[in-house]
Coordinates of C-alpha atoms in Angstrom, one line a residue:
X1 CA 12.3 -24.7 0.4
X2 CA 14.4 -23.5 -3.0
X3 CA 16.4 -20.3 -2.9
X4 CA 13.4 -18.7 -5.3
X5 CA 10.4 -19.7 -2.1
X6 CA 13.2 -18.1 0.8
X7 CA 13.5 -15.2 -1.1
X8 CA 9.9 -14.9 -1.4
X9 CA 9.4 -15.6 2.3
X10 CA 12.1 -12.8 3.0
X11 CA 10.1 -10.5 0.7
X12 CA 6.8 -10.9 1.8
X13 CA 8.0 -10.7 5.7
X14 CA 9.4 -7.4 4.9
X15 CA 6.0 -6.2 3.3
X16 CA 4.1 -7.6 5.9
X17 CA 6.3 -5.3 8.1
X18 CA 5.7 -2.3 6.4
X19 CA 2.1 -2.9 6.6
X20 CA 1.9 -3.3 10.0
X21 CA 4.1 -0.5 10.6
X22 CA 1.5 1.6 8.7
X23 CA -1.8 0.6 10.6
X24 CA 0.1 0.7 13.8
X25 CA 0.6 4.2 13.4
X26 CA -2.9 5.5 12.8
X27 CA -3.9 2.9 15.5
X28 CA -6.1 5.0 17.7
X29 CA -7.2 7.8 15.6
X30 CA -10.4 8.7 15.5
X31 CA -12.6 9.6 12.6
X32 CA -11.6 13.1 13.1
X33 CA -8.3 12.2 13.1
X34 CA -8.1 10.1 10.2
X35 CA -9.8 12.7 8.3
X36 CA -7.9 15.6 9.4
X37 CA -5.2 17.7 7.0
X38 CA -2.2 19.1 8.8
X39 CA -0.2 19.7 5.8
X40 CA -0.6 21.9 3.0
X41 CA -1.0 19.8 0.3
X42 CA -4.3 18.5 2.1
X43 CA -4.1 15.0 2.3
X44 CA -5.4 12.6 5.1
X45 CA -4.2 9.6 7.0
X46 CA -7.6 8.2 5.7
X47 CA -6.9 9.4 2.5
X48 CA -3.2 7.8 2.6
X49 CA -4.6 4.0 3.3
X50 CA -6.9 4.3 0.7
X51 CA -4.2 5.0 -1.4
X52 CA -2.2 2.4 -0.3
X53 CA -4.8 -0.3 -0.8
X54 CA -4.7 1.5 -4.5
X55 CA -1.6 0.9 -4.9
X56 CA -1.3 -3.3 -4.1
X57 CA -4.4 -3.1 -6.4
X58 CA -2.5 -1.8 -9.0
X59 CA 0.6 -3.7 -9.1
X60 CA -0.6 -7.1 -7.5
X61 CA -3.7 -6.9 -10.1
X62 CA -3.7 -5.1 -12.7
X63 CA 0.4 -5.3 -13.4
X64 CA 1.5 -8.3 -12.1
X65 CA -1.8 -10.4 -13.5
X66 CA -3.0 -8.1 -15.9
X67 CA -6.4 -7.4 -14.7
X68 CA -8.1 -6.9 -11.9
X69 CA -12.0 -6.5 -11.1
X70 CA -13.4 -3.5 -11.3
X71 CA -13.8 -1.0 -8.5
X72 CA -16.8 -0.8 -6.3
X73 CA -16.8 3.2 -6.1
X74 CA -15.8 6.0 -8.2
X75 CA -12.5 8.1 -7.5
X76 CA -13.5 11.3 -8.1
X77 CA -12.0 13.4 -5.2
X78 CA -8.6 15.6 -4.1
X79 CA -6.0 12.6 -4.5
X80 CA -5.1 11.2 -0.5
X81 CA -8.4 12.1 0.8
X82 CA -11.5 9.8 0.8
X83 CA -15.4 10.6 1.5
X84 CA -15.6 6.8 2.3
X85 CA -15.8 5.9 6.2
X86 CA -12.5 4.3 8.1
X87 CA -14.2 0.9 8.3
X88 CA -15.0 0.4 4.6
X89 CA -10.9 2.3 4.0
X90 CA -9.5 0.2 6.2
X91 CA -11.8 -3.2 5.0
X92 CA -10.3 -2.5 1.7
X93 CA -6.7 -2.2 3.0
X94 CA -7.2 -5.1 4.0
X95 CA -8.6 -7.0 1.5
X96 CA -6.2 -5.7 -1.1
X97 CA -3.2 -6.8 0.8
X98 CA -5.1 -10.2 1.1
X99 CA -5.3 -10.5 -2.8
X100 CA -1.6 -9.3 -2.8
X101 CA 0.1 -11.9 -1.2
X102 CA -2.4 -14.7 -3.4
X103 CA -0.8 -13.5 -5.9
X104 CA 3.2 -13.4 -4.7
X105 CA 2.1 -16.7 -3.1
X106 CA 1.2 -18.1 -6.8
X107 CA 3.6 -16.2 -8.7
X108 CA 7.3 -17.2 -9.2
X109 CA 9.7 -13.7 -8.7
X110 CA 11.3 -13.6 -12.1
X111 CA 7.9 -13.6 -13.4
X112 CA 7.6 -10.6 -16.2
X113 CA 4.3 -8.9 -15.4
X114 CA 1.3 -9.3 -17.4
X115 CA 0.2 -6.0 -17.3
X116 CA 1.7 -2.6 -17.7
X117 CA 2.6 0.5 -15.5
X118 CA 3.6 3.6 -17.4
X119 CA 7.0 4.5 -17.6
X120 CA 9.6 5.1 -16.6
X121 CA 8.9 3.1 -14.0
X122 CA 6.8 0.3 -15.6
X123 CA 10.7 -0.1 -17.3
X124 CA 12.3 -0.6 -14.2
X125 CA 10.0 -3.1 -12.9
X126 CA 10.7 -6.4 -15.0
X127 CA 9.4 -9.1 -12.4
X128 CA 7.5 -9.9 -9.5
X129 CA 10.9 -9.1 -7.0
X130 CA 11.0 -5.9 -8.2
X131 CA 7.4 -5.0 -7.9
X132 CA 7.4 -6.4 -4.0
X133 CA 10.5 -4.3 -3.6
X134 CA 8.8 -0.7 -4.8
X135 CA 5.5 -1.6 -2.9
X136 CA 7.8 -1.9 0.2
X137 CA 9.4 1.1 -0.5
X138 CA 6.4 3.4 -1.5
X139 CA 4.5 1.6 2.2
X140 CA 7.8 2.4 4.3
X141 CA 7.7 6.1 2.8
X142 CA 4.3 6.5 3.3
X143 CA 4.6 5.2 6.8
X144 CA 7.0 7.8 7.1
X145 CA 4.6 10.5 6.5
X146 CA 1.6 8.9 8.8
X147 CA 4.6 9.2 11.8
X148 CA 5.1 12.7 11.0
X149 CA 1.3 13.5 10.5
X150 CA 0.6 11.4 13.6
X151 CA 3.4 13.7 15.7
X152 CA 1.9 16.4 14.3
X153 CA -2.2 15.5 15.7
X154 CA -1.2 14.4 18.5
X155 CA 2.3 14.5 19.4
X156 CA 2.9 10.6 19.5
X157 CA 5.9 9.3 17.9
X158 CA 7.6 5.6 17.3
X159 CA 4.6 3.9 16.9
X160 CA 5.5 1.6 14.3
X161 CA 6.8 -1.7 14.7
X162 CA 9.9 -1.5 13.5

């Protein structure tokens, strides 16, 4: 394996981390739970791995690539919250971290993305590495707020892998 493929592997075990660490901590919730705002601005864990799957739509799709198929449902509610059910949020989760790593599998790191992000971010982010890097940051501080939210339904805490 090159440097480039160990790097990747490195990469991609860290997401892979971060994801886990997320549905760990909202393992166990019920629909209530899932669906329940504790914090002013009204989001819900639901609502948050919906937007998660959003996001490795949007950078392992439409950036990265430079297109991506369009979506099954519209997006017309209060942003972090979903009227969709936890199987089908969770399902698609799922299924966009699927498509993510086909596409960091494929993709060699100092590629230049296809597609664009506004900026100033879309700037920063020149290549592939630097797109796996923010998705494993905005995942590990999203997992952040899903352990305090957790604490905060039901007082559990360190649920997380890591």
């Amino acid at each position: 394996m090159n440097s480039d493929g160990k790097e990747k592997k490195i990469l991609s075990a860290f997401l892979a981390a971060q994801r886990a660490s997320v549905l760990a901590i909202v393992d166990g919730l019920d629909t209530q739970a899932l669906t329940t705002s504790v914090l002013p601005s009204g989001w819900t864990p639901l609502g948050l791995i919906e937007h998660l799957g959003h996001a490795e739509r949007h950078w392992f799709q439409e950036v990265v690539p430079g297109a991506a198929e369009p979506m099954a449902w519209p997006d017309g509610h209060a942003p972090l919250t979903t009227p969709r059910a936890p199987e089908v949020v969770f399902a698609f989760y799922d299924d966009q971290c699927r498509r993510s790593d086909a596409v960091i599998a494929c993709t060699p790191l100092s590629a230049p993305p296809r597609g664009r992000h506004p900026d100033p971010l879309g700037d920063e982010l020149t290549d592939l590495r630097g797109i796996i890097m923010h998705v494993i940051e905005e995942t590990a501080r999203h997992a952040g707020h899903l352990d305090i939210v957790r604490e905060l339904l039901d007082g559990r805490t360190g649920l997380g892998p890591r």
